Coordinates of C-alpha atoms and ligand atoms in Angstrom, one line a residue:
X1 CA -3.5 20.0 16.8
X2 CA -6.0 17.4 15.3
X3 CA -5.3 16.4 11.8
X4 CA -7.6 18.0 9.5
X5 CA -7.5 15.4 6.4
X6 CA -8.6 15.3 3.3
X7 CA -9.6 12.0 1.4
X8 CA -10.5 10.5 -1.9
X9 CA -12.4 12.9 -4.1
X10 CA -15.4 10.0 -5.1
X11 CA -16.0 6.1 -4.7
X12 CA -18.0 3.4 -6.3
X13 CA -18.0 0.0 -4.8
X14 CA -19.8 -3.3 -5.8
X15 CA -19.0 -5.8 -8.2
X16 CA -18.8 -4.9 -11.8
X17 CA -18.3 -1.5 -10.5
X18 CA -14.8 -1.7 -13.2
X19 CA -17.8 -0.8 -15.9
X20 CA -18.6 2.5 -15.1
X21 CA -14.7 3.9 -15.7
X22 CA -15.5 5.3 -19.1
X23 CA -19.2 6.7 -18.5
X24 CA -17.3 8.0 -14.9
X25 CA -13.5 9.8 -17.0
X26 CA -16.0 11.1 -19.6
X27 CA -16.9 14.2 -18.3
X28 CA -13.1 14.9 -17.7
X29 CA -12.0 14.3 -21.4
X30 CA -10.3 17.2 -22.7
X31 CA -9.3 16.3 -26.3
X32 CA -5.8 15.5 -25.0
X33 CA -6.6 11.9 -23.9
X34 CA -6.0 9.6 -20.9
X35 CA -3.4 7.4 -19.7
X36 CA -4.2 3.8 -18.8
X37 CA -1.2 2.6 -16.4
X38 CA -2.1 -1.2 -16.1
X39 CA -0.1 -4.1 -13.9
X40 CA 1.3 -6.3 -16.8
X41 CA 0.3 -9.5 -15.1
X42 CA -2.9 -8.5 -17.5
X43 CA -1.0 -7.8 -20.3
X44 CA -1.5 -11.8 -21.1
X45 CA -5.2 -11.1 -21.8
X46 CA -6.0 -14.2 -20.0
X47 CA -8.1 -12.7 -17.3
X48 CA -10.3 -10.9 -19.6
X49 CA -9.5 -7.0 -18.1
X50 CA -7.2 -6.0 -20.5
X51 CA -10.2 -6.1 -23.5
X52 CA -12.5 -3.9 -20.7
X53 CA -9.9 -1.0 -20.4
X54 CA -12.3 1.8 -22.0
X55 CA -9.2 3.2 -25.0
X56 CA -10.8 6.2 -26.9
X57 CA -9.0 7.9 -29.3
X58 CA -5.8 9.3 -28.0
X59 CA -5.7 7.5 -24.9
X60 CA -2.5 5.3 -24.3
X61 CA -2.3 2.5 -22.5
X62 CA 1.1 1.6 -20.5
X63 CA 2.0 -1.6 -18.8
X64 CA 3.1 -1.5 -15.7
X65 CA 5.9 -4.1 -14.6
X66 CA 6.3 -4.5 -11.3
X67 CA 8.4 -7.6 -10.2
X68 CA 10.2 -4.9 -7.8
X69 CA 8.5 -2.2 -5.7
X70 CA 7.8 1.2 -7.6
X71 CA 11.0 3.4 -7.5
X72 CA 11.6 7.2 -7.9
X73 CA 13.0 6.8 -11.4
X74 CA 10.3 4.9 -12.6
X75 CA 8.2 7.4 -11.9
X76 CA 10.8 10.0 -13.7
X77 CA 10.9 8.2 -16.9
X78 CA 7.0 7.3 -16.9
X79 CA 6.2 11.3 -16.5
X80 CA 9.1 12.0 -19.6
X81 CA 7.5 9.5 -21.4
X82 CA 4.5 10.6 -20.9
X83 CA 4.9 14.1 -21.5
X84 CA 6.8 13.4 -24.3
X85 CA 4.2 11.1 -26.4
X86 CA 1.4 13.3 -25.0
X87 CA 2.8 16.4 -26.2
X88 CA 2.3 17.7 -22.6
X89 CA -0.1 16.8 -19.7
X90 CA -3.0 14.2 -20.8
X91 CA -6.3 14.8 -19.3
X92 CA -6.2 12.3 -16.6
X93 CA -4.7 9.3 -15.5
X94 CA -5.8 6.0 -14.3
X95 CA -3.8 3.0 -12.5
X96 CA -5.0 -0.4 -12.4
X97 CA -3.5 -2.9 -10.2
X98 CA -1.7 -3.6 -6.8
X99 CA -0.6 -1.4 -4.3
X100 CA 2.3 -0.9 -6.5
X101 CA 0.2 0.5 -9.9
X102 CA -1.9 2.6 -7.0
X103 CA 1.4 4.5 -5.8
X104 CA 2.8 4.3 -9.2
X105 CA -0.2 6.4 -10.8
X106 CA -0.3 8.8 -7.8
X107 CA 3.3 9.6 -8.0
X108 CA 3.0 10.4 -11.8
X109 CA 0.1 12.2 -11.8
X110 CA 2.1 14.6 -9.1
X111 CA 5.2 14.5 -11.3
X112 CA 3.5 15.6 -14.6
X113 CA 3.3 18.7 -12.5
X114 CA 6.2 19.4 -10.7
X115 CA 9.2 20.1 -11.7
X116 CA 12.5 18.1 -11.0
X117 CA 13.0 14.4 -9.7
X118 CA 10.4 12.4 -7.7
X119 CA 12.8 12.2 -4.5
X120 CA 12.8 15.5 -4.3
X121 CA 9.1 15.2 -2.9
X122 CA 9.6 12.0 -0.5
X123 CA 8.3 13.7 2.6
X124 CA 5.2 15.5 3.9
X125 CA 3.8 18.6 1.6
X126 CA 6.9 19.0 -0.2
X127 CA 4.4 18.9 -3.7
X128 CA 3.3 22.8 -4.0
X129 CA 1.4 21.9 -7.3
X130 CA -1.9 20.0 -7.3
X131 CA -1.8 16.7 -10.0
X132 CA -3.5 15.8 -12.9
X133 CA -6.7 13.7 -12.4
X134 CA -5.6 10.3 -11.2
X135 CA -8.0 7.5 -10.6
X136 CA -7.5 4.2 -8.9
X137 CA -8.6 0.8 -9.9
X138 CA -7.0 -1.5 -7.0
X139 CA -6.7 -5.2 -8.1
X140 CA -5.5 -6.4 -4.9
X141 CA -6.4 -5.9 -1.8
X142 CA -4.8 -4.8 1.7
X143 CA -2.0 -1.9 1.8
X144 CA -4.6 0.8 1.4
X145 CA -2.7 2.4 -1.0
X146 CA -6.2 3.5 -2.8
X147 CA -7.1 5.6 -0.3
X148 CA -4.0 7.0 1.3
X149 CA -2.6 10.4 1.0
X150 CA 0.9 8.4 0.3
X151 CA 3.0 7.2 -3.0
X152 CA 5.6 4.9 -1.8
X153 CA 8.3 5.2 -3.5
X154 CA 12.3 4.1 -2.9
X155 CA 14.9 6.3 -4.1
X156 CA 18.5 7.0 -4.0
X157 CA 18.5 7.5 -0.4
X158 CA 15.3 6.3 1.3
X159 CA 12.0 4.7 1.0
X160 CA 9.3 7.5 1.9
X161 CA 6.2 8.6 0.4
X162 CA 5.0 11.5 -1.7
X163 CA 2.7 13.2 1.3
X164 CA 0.1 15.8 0.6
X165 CA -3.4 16.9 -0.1
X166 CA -2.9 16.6 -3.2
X167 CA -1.6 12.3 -3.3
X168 CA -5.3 11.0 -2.8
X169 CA -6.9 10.1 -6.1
X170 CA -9.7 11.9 -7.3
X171 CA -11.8 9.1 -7.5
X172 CA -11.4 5.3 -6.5
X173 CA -13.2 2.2 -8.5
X174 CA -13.6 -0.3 -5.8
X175 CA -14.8 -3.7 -8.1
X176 CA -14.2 -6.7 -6.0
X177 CA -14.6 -9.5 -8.7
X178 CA -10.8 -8.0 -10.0
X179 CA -8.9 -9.5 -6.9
X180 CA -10.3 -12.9 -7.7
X181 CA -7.3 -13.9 -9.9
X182 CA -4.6 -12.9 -7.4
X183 CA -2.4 -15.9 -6.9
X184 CA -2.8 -17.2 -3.1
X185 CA 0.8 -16.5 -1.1
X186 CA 0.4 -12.6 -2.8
X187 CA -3.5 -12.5 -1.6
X188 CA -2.7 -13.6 2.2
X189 CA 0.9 -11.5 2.3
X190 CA -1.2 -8.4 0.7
X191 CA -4.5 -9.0 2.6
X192 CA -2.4 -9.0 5.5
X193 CA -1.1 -5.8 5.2
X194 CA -4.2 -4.9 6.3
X195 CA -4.9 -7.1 9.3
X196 CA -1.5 -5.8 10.6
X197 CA -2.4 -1.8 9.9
X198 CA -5.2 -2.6 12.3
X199 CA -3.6 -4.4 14.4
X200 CA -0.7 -1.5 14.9
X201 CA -3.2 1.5 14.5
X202 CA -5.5 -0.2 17.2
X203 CA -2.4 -0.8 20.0
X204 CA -0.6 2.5 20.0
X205 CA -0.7 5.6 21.5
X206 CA -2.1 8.3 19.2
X207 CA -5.4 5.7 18.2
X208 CA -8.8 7.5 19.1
X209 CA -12.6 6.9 18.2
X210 CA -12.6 7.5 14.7
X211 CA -9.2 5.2 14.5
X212 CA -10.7 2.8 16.4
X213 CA -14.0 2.3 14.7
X214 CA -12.4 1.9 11.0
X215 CA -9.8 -0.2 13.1
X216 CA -12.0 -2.9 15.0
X217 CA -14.4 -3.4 11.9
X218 CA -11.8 -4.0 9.1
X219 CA -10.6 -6.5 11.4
X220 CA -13.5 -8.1 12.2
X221 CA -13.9 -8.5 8.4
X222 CA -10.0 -9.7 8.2
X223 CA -11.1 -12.5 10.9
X224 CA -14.0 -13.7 8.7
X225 CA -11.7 -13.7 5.3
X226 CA -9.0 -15.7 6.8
X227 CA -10.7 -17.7 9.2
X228 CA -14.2 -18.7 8.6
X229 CA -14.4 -22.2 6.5
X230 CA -17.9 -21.1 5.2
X231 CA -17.3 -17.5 3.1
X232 CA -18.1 -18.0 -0.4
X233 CA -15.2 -16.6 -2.4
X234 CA -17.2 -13.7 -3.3
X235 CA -18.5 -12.6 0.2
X236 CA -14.5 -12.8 1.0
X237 CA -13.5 -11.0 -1.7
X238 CA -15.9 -8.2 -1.3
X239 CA -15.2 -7.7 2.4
X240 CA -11.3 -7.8 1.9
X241 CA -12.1 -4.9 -0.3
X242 CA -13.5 -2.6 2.2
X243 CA -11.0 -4.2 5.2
X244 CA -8.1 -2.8 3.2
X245 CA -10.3 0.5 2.3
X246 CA -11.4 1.0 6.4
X247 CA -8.3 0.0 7.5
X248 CA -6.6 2.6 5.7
X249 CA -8.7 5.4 7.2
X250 CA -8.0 4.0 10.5
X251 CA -4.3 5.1 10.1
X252 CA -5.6 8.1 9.3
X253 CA -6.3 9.2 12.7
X254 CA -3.8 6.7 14.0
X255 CA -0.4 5.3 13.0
X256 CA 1.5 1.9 11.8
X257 CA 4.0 0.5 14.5
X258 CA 7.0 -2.2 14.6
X259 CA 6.3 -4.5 12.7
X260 CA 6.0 -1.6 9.6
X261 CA 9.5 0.0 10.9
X262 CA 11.2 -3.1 10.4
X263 CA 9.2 -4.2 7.7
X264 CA 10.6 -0.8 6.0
X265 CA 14.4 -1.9 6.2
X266 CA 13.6 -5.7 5.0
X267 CA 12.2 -3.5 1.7
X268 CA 15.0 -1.2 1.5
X269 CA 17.8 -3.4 2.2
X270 CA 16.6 -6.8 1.0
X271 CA 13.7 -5.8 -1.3
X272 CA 11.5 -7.6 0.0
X273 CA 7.9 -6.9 -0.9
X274 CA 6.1 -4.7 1.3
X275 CA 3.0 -7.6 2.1
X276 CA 5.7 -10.6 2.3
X277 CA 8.5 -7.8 4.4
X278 CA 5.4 -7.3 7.2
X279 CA 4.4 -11.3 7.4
X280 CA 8.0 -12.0 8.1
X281 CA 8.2 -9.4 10.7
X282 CA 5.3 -9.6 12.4
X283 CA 5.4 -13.9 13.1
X284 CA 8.4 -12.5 15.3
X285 CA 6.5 -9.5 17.1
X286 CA 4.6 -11.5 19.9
X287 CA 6.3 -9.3 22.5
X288 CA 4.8 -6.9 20.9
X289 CA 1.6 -7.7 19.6
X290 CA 0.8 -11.1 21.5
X291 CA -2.5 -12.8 20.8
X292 CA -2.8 -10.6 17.2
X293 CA 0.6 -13.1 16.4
X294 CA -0.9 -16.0 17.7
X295 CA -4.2 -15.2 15.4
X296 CA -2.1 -14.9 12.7
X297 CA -0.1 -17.4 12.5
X298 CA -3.2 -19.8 12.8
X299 CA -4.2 -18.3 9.2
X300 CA -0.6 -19.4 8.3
X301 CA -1.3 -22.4 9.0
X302 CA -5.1 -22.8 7.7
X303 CA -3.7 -21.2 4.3
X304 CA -1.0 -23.0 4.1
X305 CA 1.4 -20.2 3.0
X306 CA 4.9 -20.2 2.6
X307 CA 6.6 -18.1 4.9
X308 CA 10.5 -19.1 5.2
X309 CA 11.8 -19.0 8.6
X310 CA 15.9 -18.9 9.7
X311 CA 16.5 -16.3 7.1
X312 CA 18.3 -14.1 9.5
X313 CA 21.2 -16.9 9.0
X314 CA 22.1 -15.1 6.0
X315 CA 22.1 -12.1 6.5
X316 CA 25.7 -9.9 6.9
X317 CA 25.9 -8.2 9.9
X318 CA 26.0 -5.0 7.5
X319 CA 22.7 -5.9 6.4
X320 CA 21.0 -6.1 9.9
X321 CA 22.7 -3.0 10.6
X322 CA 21.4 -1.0 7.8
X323 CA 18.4 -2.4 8.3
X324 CA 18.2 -1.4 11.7
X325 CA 19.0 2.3 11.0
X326 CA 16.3 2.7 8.5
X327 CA 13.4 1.5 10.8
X328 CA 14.9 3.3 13.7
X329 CA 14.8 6.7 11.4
X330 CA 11.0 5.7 11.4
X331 CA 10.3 7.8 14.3
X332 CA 6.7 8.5 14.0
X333 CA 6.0 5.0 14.2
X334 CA 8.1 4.3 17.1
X335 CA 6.1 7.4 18.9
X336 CA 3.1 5.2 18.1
X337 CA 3.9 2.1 19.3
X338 CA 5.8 3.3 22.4
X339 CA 4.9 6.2 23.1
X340 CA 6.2 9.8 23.5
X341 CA 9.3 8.5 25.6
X342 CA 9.5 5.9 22.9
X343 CA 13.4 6.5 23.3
X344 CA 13.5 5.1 26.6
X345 CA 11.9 1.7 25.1
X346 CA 13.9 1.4 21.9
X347 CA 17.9 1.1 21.1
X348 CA 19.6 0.2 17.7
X349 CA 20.7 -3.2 19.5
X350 CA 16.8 -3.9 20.1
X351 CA 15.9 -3.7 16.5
X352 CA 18.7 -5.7 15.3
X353 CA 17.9 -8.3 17.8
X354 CA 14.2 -8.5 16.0
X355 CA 15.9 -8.9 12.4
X356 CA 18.0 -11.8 14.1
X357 CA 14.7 -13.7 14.9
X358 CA 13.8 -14.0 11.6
Ligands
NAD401 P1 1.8 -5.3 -5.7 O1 1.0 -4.2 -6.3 O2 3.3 -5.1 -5.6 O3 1.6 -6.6 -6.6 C1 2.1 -7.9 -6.1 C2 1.9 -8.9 -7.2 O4 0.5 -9.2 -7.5 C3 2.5 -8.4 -8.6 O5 3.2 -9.4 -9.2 C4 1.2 -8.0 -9.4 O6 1.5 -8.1 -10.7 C5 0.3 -9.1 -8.9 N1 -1.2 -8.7 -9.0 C6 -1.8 -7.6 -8.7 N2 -3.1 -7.7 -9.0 C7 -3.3 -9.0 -9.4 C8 -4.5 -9.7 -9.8 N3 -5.7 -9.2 -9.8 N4 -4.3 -11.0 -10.3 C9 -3.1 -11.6 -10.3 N5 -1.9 -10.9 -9.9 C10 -2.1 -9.6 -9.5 O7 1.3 -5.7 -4.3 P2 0.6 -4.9 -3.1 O8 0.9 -5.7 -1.9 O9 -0.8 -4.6 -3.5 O10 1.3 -3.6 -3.0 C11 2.6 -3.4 -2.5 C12 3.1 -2.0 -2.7 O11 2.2 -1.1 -2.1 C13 4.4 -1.7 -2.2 O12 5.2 -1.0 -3.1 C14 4.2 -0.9 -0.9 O13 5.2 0.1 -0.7 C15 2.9 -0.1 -1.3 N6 2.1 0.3 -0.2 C16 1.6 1.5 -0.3 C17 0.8 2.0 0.7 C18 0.2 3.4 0.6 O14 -0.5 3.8 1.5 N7 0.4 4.1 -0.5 C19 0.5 1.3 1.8 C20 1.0 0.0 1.9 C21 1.8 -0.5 0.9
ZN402 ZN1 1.3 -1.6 5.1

């Protein structure tokens, strides 16, 4: 069976593109108003976005903290809130931010929906009940998450996804001038999100054409953004941009590997940030990725970014081993890297020996 996917609804991309939200949510408006779900690092004013949010009448604007990654109760009490001030469901809602705010905003609008609690739905078509109108703003490029069919969320139990048709916003507002402010170690741990989704959707098993040709090119651009000594800062920020965009459909028709698994267990167990939990990974993976390890530490190295190493040393052996179990439950990525037999290639001890490396 070939996966028949769906994708987001509309797209603008260029730079200033971030002042065509209201003349684009316009022809949605309802009377009941819109929520504005906004990363608080704007919340300062300082950067000028937070006096271009669009605010008619009715609309409320929320900030969005989020110092840790976006949980399932967050997403609980923003849709009570929500429903609460609104009276019932508002006519849309739009995230602006990270990865975080993207997953954030899809979860909710899901959850104005659906009844019950947000981890009920971690899994694949779980949702029965098709959202509100969510649009994404990302303001910082690499996971993809604005144009996935996937809200990351941890809960109670595990870190997993809202999957479905119905996850992928409605309409995406690619506007690479907002990623200039992002402070450098988040820009390189977040941009390479994306060089590593190619790298692990271009080496495993279930990568095809269409995989490959979102794959190769969002890397070429990754190689130019954190490599070349002559891109203006605009030219890199408007091809990290559509990297993180292409390199997101390339896992459509493909998968993330290793270095995501255990990247997925330094989040859950540790907390570590997604971007930051894959860099520490993947300087350890050159068993497994070879020259793609090599190529990235050399942009280490030319960025100057702090990336702790020896941090294994503290680490209980509890940790390593709850660690270990939740990337080895991470089965469709192991199929990915290692194949169909990936069984054969993979024991608990082998994981844990990768968290000890780092
Ligand atoms: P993030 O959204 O967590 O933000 C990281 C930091 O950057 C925050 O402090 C934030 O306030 C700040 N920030 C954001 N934009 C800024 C700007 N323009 N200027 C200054 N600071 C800015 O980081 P992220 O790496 O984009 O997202 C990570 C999240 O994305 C994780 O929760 C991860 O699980 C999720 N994710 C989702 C998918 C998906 O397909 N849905 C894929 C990969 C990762
Ligand atoms: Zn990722």
């Amino acid at each position: 069976m070939f996966k028949n996917f769906k994708g987001v609804e509309r797209c603008v991309y260029g730079r200033g593109a971030f002042n065509q939200l209201s003349d684009i949510i316009a022809p949605r408006r309802r009377g009941k108003g819109f929520v504005f779900l906004v990363d608080d690092v704007f919340a300062n004013g300082k950067d000028g976005l937070k006096d271009r949010v669009p605010l008619q009448q009715g609309d409320k604007l929320y900030w969005i903290n989020v110092d840790e990654e976006p949980t399932t109760w967050q997403v609980d009490g923003l849709r009570d809130r929500i429903l609460n001030e609104f009276g019932g469901t508002p006519d849309g809602l739009i995230g602006i931010g990270g990865g975080s705010v993207m997953d954030i905003a899809k979860a909710t609008s899901l959850m104005l929906t659906n009844p019950g609690k947000s981890e009920q739905y971690q899994g694949l078509n779980l949702i029965k009940i098709p959202g509100v109108y969510h649009l994404g703003v990302p303001t910082l490029a690499g996971t993809a998450a604005e144009v996935s069919m996937t809200a990351v969320l941890t809960g109670p139990v595990k870190k997993l996804g809202l999957k479905c048709d119905y996850t992928f916003f409605d309409q995406i507002i690619l506007d690479p001038e907002l990623i200039a402010t992002v402070p450098k170690n988040q820009w390189f741990y977040t941009g390479m999100d994306c060089y590593i989704h190619c790298v692990e959707s271009l080496t495993g098993t279930f990568n095809n054409e269409f995989s490959r040709a979102y794959g190769e090119k969002a890397l070429d651009m990754c190689r130019i953004v954190f490599l070349d000594d002559n891109i203006s800062p605009a030219d890199r920020d408007d091809k990290l941009m559509i990297a993180s965009y292409f390199g997101g459909l390339s896992l459509t028709y493909s998968e993330v590997g290793v270095c995501h698994a255990l990247s997925y267990g330094l989040s859950k167990v540790l907390g570590f940030r997604h971007g930051y939990a894959n860099c520490v990974a993947f300087y350890h993976l050159e068993e497994i990725y070879g020259e793609a390890v090599n190529e990235f530490k050399t942009m280490i190295n030319k960025h100057k970014i702090d990336l702790p190493q020896g941090q294994a040393a503290g680490w209980s052996e509890e940790q390593i081993s709850k660690m270990a179990d939740v990337a080895y439950a991470l089965t469709h990525m192991w199929r990915h890297a290692f194949g169909e037999d990936w069984e054969k290639h993979l024991t608990l001890e082998r994981i844990k020996g990768w968290y000890r490396l780092m």
